[in-house]
Coordinates of C-alpha atoms and ligand atoms in Angstrom, one line a residue:
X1 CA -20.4 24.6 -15.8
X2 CA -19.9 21.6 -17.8
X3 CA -23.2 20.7 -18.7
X4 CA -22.5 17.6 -20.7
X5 CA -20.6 15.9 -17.8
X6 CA -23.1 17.0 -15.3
X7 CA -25.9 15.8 -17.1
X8 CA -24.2 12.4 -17.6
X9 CA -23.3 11.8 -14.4
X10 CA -27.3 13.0 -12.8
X11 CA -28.3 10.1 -15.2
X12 CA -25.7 8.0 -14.0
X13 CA -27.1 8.8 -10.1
X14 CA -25.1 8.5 -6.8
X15 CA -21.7 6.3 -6.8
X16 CA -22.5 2.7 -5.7
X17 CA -19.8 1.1 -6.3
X18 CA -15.6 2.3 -6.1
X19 CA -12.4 0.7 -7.0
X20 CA -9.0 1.6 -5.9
X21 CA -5.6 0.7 -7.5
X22 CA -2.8 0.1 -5.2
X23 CA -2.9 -2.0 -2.1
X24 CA 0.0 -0.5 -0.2
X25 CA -0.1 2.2 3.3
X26 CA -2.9 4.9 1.6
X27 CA -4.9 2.1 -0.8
X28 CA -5.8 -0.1 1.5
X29 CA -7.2 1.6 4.7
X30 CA -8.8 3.8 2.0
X31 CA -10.6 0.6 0.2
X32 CA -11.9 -0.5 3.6
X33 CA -13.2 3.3 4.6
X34 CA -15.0 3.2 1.5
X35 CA -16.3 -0.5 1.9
X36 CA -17.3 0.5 5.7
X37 CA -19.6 3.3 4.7
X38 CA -23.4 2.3 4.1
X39 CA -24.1 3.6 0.9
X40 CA -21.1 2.4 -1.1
X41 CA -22.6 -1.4 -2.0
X42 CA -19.1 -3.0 -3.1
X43 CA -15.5 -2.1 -2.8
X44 CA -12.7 -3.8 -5.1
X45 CA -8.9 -3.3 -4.6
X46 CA -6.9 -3.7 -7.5
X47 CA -3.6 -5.5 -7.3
X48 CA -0.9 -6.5 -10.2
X49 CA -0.5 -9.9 -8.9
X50 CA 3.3 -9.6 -9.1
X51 CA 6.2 -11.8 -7.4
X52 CA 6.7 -9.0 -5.2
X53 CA 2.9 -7.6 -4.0
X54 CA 0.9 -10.5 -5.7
X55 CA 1.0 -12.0 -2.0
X56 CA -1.3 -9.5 -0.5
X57 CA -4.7 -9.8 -3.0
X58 CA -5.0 -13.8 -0.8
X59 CA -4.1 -11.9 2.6
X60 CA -6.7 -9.2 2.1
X61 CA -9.2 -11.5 1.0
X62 CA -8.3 -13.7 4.2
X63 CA -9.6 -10.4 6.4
X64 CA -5.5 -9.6 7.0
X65 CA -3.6 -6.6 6.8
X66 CA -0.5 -6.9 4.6
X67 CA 1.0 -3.7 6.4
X68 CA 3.5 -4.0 8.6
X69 CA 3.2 -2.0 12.1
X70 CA 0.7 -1.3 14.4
X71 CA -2.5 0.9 12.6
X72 CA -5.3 1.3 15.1
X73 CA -8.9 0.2 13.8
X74 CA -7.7 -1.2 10.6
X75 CA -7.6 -5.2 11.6
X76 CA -10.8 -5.3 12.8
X77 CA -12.2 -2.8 10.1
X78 CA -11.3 -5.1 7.1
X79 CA -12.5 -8.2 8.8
X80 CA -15.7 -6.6 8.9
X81 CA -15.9 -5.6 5.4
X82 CA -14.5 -9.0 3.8
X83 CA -16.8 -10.9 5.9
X84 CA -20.1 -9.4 4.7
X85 CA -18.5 -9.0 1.3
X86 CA -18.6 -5.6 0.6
X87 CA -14.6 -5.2 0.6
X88 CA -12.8 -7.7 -2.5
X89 CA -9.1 -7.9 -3.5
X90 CA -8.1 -8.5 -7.1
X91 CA -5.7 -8.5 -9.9
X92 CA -8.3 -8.9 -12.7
X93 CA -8.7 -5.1 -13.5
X94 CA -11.6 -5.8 -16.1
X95 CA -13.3 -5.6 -13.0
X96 CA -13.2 -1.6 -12.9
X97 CA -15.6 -0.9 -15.6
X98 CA -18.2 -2.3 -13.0
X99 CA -17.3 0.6 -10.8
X100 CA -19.2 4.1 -10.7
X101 CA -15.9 5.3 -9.1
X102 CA -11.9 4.4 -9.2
X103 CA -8.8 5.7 -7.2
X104 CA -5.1 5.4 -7.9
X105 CA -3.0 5.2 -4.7
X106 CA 0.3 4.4 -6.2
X107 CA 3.9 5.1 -5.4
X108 CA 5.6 8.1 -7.3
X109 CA 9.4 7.9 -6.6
X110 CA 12.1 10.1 -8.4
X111 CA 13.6 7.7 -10.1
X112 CA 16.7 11.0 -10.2
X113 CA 15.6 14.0 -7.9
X114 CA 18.9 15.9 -8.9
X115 CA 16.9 16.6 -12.4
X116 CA 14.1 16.4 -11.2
X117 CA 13.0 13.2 -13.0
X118 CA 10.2 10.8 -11.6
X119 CA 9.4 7.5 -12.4
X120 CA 5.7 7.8 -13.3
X121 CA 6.1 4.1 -14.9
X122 CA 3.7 2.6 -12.1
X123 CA 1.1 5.8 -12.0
X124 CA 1.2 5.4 -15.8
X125 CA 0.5 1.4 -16.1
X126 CA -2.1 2.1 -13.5
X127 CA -3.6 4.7 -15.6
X128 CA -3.3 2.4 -18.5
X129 CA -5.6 -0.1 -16.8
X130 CA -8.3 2.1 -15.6
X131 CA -8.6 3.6 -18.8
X132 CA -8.8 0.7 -20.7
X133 CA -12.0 -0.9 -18.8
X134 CA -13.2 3.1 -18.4
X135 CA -16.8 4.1 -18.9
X136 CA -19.0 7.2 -19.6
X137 CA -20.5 8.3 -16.1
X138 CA -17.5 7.1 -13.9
X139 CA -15.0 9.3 -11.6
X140 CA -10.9 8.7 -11.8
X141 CA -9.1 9.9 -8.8
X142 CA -6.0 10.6 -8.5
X143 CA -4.9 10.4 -4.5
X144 CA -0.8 9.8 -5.0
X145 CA 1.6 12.9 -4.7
X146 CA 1.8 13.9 -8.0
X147 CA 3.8 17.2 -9.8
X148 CA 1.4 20.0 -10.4
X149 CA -0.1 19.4 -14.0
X150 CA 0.0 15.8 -14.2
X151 CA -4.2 15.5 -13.5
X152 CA -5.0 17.5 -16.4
X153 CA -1.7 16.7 -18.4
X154 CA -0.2 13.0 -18.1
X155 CA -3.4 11.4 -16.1
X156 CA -6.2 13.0 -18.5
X157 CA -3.9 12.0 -21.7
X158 CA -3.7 8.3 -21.3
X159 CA -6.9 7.8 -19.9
X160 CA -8.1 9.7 -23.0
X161 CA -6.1 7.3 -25.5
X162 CA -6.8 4.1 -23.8
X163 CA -10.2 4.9 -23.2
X164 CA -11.4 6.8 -26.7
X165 CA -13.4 9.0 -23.9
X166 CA -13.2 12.8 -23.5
X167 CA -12.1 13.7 -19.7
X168 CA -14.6 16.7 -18.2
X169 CA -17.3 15.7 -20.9
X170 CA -17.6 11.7 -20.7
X171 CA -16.0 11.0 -17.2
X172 CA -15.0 13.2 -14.2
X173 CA -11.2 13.6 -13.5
X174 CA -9.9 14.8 -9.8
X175 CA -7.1 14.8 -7.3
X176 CA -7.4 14.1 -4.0
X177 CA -4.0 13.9 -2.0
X178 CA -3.7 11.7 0.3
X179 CA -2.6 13.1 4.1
X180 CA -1.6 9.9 5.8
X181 CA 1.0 9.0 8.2
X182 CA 1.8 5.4 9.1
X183 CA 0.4 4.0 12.7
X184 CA -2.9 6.5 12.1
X185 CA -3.6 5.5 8.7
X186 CA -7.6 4.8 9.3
X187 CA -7.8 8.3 11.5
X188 CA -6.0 10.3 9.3
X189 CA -8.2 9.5 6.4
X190 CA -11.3 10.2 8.3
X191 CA -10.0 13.4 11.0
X192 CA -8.0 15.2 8.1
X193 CA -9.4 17.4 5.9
X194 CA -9.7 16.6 2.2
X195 CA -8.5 18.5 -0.4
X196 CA -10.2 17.6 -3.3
X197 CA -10.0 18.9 -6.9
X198 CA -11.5 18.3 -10.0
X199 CA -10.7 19.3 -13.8
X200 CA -13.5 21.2 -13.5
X201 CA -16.7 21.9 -11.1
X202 CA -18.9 18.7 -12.2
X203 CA -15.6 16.3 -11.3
X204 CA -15.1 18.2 -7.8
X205 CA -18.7 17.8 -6.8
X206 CA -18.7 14.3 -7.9
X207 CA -15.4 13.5 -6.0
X208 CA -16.5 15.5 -3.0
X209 CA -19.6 13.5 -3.1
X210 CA -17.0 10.4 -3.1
X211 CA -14.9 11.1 0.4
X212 CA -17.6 13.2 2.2
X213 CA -19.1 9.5 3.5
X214 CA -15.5 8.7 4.7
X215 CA -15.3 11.5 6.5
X216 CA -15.9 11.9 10.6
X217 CA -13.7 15.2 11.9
X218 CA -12.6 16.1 8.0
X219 CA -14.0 19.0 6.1
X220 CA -13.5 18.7 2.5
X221 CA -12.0 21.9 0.6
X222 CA -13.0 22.4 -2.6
X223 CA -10.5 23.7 -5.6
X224 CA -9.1 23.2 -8.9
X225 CA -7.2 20.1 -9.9
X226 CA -3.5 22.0 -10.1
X227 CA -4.5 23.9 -6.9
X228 CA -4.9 20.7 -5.1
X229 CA -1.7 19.2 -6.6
X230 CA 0.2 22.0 -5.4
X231 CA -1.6 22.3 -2.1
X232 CA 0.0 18.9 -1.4
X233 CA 3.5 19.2 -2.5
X234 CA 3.6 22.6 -0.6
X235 CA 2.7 21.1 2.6
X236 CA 5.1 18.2 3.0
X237 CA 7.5 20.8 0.9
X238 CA 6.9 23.1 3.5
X239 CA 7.1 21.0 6.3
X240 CA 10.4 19.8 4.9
X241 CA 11.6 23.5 4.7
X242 CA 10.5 23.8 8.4
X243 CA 12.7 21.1 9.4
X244 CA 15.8 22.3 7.5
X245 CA 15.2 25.5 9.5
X246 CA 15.7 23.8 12.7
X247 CA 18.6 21.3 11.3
X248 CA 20.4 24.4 10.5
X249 CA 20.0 26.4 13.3
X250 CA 21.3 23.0 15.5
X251 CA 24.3 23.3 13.4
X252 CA 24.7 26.8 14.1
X253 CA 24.3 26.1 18.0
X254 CA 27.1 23.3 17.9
X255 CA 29.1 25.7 16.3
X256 CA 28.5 28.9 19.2
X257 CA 28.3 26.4 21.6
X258 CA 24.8 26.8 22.6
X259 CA 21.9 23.5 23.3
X260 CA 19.5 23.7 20.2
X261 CA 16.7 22.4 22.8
X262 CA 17.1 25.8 25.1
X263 CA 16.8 28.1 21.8
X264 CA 14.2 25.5 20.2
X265 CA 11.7 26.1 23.6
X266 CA 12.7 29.7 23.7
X267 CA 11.8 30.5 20.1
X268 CA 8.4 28.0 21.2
X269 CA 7.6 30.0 24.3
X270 CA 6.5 33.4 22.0
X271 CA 2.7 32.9 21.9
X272 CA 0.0 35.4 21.9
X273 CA -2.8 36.2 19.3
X274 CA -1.9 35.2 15.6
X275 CA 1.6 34.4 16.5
X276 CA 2.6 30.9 16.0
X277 CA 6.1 30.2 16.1
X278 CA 5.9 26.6 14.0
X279 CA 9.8 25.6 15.0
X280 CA 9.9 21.6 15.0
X281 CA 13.1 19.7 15.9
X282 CA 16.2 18.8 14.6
X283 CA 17.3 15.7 13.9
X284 CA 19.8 12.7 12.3
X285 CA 17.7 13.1 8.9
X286 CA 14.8 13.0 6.9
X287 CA 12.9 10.0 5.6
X288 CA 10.3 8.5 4.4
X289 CA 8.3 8.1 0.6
X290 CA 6.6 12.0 1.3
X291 CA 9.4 14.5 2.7
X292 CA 12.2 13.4 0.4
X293 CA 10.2 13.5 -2.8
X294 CA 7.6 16.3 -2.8
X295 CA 9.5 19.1 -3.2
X296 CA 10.7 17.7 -6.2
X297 CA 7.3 17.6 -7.7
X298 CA 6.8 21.3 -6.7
X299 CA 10.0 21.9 -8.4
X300 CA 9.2 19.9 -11.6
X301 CA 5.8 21.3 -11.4
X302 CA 7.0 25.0 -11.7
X303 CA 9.4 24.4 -14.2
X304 CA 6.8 22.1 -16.3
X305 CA 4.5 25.0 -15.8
X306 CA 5.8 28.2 -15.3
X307 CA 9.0 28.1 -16.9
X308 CA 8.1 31.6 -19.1
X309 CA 6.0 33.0 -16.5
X310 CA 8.4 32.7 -12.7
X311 CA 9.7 36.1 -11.8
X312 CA 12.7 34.8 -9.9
X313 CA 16.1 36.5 -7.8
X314 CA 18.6 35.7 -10.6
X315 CA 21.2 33.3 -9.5
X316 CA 19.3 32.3 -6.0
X317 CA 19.1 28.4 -5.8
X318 CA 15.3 27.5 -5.2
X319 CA 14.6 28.0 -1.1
X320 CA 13.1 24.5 -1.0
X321 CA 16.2 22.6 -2.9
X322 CA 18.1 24.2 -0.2
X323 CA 16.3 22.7 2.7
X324 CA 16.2 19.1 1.0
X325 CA 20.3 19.9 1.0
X326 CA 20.5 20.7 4.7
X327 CA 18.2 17.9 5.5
X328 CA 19.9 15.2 3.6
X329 CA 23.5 16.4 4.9
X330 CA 22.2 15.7 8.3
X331 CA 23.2 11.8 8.0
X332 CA 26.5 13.1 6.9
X333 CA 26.5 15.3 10.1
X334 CA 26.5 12.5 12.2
X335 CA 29.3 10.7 10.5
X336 CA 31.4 13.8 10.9
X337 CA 30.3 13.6 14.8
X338 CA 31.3 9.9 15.1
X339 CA 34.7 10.6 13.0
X340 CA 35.3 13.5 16.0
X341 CA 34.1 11.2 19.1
X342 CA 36.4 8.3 17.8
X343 CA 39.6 10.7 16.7
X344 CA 39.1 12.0 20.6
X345 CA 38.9 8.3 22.4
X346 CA 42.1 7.8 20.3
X347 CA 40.7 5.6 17.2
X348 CA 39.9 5.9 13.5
X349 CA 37.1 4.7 12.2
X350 CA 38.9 2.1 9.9
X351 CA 38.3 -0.8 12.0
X352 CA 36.1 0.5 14.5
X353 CA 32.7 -1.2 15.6
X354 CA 29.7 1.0 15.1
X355 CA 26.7 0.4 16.7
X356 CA 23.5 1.7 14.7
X357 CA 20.4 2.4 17.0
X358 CA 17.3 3.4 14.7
X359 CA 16.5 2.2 11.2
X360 CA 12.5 3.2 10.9
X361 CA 13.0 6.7 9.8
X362 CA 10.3 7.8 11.7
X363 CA 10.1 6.9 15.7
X364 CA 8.3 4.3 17.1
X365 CA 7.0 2.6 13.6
X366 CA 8.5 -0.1 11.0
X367 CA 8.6 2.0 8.5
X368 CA 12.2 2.5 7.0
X369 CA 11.3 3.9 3.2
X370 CA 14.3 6.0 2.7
X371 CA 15.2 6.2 6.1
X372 CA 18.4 8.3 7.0
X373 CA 20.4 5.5 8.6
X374 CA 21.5 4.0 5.3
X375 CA 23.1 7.0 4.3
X376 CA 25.4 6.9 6.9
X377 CA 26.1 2.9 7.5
X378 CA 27.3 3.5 3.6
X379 CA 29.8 6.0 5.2
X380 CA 30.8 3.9 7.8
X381 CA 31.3 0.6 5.7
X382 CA 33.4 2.6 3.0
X383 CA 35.5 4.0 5.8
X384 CA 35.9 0.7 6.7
X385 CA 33.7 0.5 9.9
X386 CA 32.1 -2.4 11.2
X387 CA 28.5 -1.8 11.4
X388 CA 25.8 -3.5 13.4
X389 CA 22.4 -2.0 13.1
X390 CA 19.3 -2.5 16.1
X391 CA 16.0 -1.9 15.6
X392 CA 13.2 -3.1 17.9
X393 CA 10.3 -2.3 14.9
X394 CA 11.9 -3.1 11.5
X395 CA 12.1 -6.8 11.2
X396 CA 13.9 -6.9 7.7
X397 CA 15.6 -4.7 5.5
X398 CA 17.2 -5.9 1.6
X399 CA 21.0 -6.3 2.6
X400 CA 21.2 -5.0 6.1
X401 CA 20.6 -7.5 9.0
X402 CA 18.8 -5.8 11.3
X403 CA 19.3 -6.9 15.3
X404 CA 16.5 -7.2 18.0
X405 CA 18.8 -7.6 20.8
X406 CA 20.3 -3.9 21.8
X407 CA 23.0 -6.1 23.8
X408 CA 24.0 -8.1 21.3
X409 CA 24.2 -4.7 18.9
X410 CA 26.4 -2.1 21.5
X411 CA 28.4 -5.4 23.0
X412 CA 32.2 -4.0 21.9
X413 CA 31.2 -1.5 20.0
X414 CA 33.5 1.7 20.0
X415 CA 30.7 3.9 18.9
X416 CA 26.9 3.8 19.5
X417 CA 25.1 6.5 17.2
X418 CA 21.1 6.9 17.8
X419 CA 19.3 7.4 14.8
X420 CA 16.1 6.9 15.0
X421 CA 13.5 8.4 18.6
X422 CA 11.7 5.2 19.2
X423 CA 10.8 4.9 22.9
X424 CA 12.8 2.4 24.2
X425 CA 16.3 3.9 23.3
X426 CA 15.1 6.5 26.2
X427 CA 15.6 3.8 28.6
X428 CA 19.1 3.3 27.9
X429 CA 21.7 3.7 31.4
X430 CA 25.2 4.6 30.6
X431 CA 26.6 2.4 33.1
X432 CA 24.9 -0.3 31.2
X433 CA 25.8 0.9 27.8
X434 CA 29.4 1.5 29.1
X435 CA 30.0 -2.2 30.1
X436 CA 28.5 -3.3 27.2
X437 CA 30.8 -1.0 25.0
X438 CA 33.7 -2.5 27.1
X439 CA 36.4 0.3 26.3
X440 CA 37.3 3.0 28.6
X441 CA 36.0 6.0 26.6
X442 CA 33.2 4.8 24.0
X443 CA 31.7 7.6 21.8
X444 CA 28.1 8.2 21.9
X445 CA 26.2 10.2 19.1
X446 CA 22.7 11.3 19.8
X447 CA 20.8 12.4 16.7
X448 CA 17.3 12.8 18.2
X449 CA 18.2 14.3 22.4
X450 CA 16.7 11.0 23.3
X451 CA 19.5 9.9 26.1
X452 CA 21.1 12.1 29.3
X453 CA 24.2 13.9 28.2
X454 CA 25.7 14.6 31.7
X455 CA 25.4 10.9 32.8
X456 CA 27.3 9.5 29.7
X457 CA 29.6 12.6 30.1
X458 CA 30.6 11.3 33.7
X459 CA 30.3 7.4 32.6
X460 CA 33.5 8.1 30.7
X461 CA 31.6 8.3 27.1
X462 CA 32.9 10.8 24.3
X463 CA 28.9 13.0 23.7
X464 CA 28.1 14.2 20.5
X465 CA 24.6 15.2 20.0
X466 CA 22.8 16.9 16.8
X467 CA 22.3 20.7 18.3
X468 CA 24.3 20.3 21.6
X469 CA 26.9 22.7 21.4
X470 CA 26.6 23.2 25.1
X471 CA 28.1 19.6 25.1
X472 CA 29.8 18.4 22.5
X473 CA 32.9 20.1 23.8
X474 CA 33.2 18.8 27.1
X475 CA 35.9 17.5 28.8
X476 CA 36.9 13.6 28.9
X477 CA 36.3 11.8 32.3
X478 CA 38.2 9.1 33.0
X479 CA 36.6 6.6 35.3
X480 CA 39.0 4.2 36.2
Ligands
SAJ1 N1 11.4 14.8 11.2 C1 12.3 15.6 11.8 N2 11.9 16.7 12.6 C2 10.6 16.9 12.8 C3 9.6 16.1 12.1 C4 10.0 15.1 11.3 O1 13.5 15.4 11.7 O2 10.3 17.8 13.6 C5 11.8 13.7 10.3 C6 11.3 12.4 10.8 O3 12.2 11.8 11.7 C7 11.2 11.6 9.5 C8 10.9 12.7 8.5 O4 11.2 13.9 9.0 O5 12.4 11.0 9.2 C9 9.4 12.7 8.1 O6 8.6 12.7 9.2 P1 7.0 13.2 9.2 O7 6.6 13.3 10.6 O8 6.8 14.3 8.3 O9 6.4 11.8 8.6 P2 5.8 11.5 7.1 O10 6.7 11.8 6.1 O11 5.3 10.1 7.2 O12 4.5 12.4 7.0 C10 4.4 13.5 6.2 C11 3.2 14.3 6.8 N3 3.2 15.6 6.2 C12 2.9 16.7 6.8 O13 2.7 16.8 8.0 C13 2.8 18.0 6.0 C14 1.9 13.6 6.7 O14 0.8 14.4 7.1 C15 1.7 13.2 5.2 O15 0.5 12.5 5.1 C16 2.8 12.4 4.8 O16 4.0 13.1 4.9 C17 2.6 12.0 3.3 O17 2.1 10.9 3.0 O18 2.7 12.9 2.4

């Protein structure tokens, strides 16, 4: 045990005050947890005020949410808090070295997943700041998916140099992953369990002593710094993998002619004492800031750190790299389906008019960070498609008009290809669809076994759906 560190931070007594850096989906219901729980007397949130994101430090201080979509208890939450004044948004980060506590929430893209490169550039200009208005006694937190390393490599060094502090001896050092998804941001903060890891024991305890106020369901697990890192890039890695698993086994159905969703409930149906058959579903893609990322850390984290040390099959591609393959073909997938629906009805897709339900990558939310859909409209506007795109959540999108009226979307189109599960694309009839379509047999592509096969079957459409081998060679039924 670090007794330095410990001793500083008993003199420095319980953490009053916390910052966070990065108002975006995991900063902000995070600030306002912090700022609602009774013994934490003042919350800042740190904001570059920038041309893009400066806009949100005079919303947040207004008592609105910046975040787009629905998330439960969040509105009324940071009302509260900015209207006694315990909650204050900010782009004067002098501010921090009034704060007993500070955590970075801040995006870490790849800037080239292929070798495995990130773009740290925003962690590391966050980093900068906190370290330059860094005292003795205070707690940096790390809460962004980050490769394996980076706390007690990248984070610790620049702190360090901007600082002139010593990490584990002057000022604790953690990571805490964020678990969030969006539409339960404030729950999942408070009902998941925290994984929480310092560089060593006296920066655990002190972050533990950090979230545990947060916390209503949540436990908080306890472990080292690297253990944590990887405990979160294996989970969304893992999850990712899970996924693939499923994507390729719908492949293999279409291929033996077999419905995905018969096998998929099969497989599902083997329960009994410590057998848990974790099969999820297949789909048009993967998307989002977490899936299509993470496993890259874990990649770059194993080469960064076990390079000498990884006893490996030679020649076998990395099991994880795989599944991101699978799962990012599966856009690609769908464009092959729409090629075959359209070469059946008689057409190419030069010319044709796509309709594009779905482009949230996730269902029933606004949330289109990397969603799958762009993949393919790229496909289908080099192959000289015309593409319309619907989406009853997303309200913009850079370059991509996005349509709220489904009409308006599948009127003359000669394909209609469902991306994303939101609720309402349930609803749709295939004697409406069909007279909106207008042609005698328009293809429909399902990518998430959201619409009736059999009725668009016999309303004259050409089916394709991801994993339907029992239909995707039917026969054509002319309705006239
Ligand atoms: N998807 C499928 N099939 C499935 C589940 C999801 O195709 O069975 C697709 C979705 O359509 C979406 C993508 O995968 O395009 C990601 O979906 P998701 O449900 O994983 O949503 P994320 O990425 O927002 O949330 C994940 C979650 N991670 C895990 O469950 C391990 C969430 O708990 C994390 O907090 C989040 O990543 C994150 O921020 O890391």
């Amino acid at each position: 045990m670090n007794g330095t560190l410990a001793r500083i931070l008993r003199e420095h007594g319980p953490i009053r005050t916390v910052g966070v850096v990065g108002m975006g989906y995991v900063g902000i219901p995070s600030a306002v947890l912090f700022a609602d729980a009774p013994c934490y007397t003042r919350v800042w949130g740190f904001q570059r005020d920038s041309p893009t994101s400066g806009y949100k430090i005079g919303m947040l201080n207004r008592g609105e949410s910046p975040l787009k979509g629905e998330e439960p208890f969040l509105p009324e939450l940071l009302k509260t808090v900015v209207g006694v004044d315990k909650f204050v948004a900010t782009s004067d980060f002098s501010i921090i070295s009034k704060c007993d506590a500070v955590t970075l929430a801040i995006q870490t893209p790849f800037a080239n997943p292929k070798d495995l490169i990130p773009d740290f550039s925003p962690l590391e200009e966050g980093l900068r700041q906190v370290g330059r208005n860094l005292r003795a006694g205070m707690l940096v937190v790390l809460e962004s998916t980050i490769t394996p390393g980076t706390t007690d490599g990248t984070a610790r060094q620049i702190l360090e140099e901007e600082s002139g502090l010593t990490a584990g001896t002057d000022f604790a050092l953690a990571h805490a992953p964020e678990r969030v998804m969006v539409g339960r941001l404030i729950r999942n903060i408070q009902e998941h369990d925290r994984i929480v890891g310092g560089i060593d024991q006296p920066s655990t305890e002190r972050a533990l002593s950090l979230y545990t106020p947060v916390l209503t369901k949540g436990r908080t697990i306890p472990m080292s710094a690297r253990a944590a890192e990887v405990t979160k890039t294996a989970e969304n890695t893992f999850r990712d993998l899970q996924i693939a698993a499923v994507n390729e086994l719908a492949l293999y159905c279409e291929a033996m002619g077999v419905n995905v969703y018969d096998v998929r409930e099969g497989v599902a149906s083997l329960k009994e004492e410590s057998v848990t058959r974790a099969i999820l579903w297949p789909g048009a893609g993967v998307g989002g800031h977490c899936l299509t990322k993470d496993t890259y850390h874990l990649e770059r984290g194993v080469q960064m750190l076990g390079r000498t040390s990884l006893d490996w099959p030679a020649g076998e591609k990395s099991l994880y790299l795989t599944a991101r393959a699978i799962n990012d073909f599966m856009p690609r997938h769908m464009f092959s389906l729409t090629r075959e629906g359209l070469a059946l009805a008689g057409r190419d897709l030069k010319g044709s008019r796509i309709a594009i339900l779905g482009w949230a990558f996730i269902a029933n939310s606004d949330d289109a960070r990397n969603t799958p859909s762009e993949i393919y409209r790229d496909l289908a506007l080099a192959e000289g498609a015309e593409v319309r795109v619907h989406d009853p959540h997303v309200e913009h999108y850079p370059g991509v008009p996005i349509l709220r009226d489904t009409g308006e979307v599948i009127t003359g189109a000669d394909a209609v290809v469902i991306f994303t599960g939101h609720r309402c694309y349930g609803d749709l009839s295939a004697a409406g669809v069909k007279q909106a379509c207008g042609g005698s047999h328009p293809v429909i592509v399902d990518g998430r076994n959201v619409i009736n096969a059999d009725a668009f079957i016999r309303a004259g459409f050409v089916y394709r759906g991801i994993g339907r081998g029992d239909k995707n060679r039917h026969a054509l039924v002319d309705t006239v």
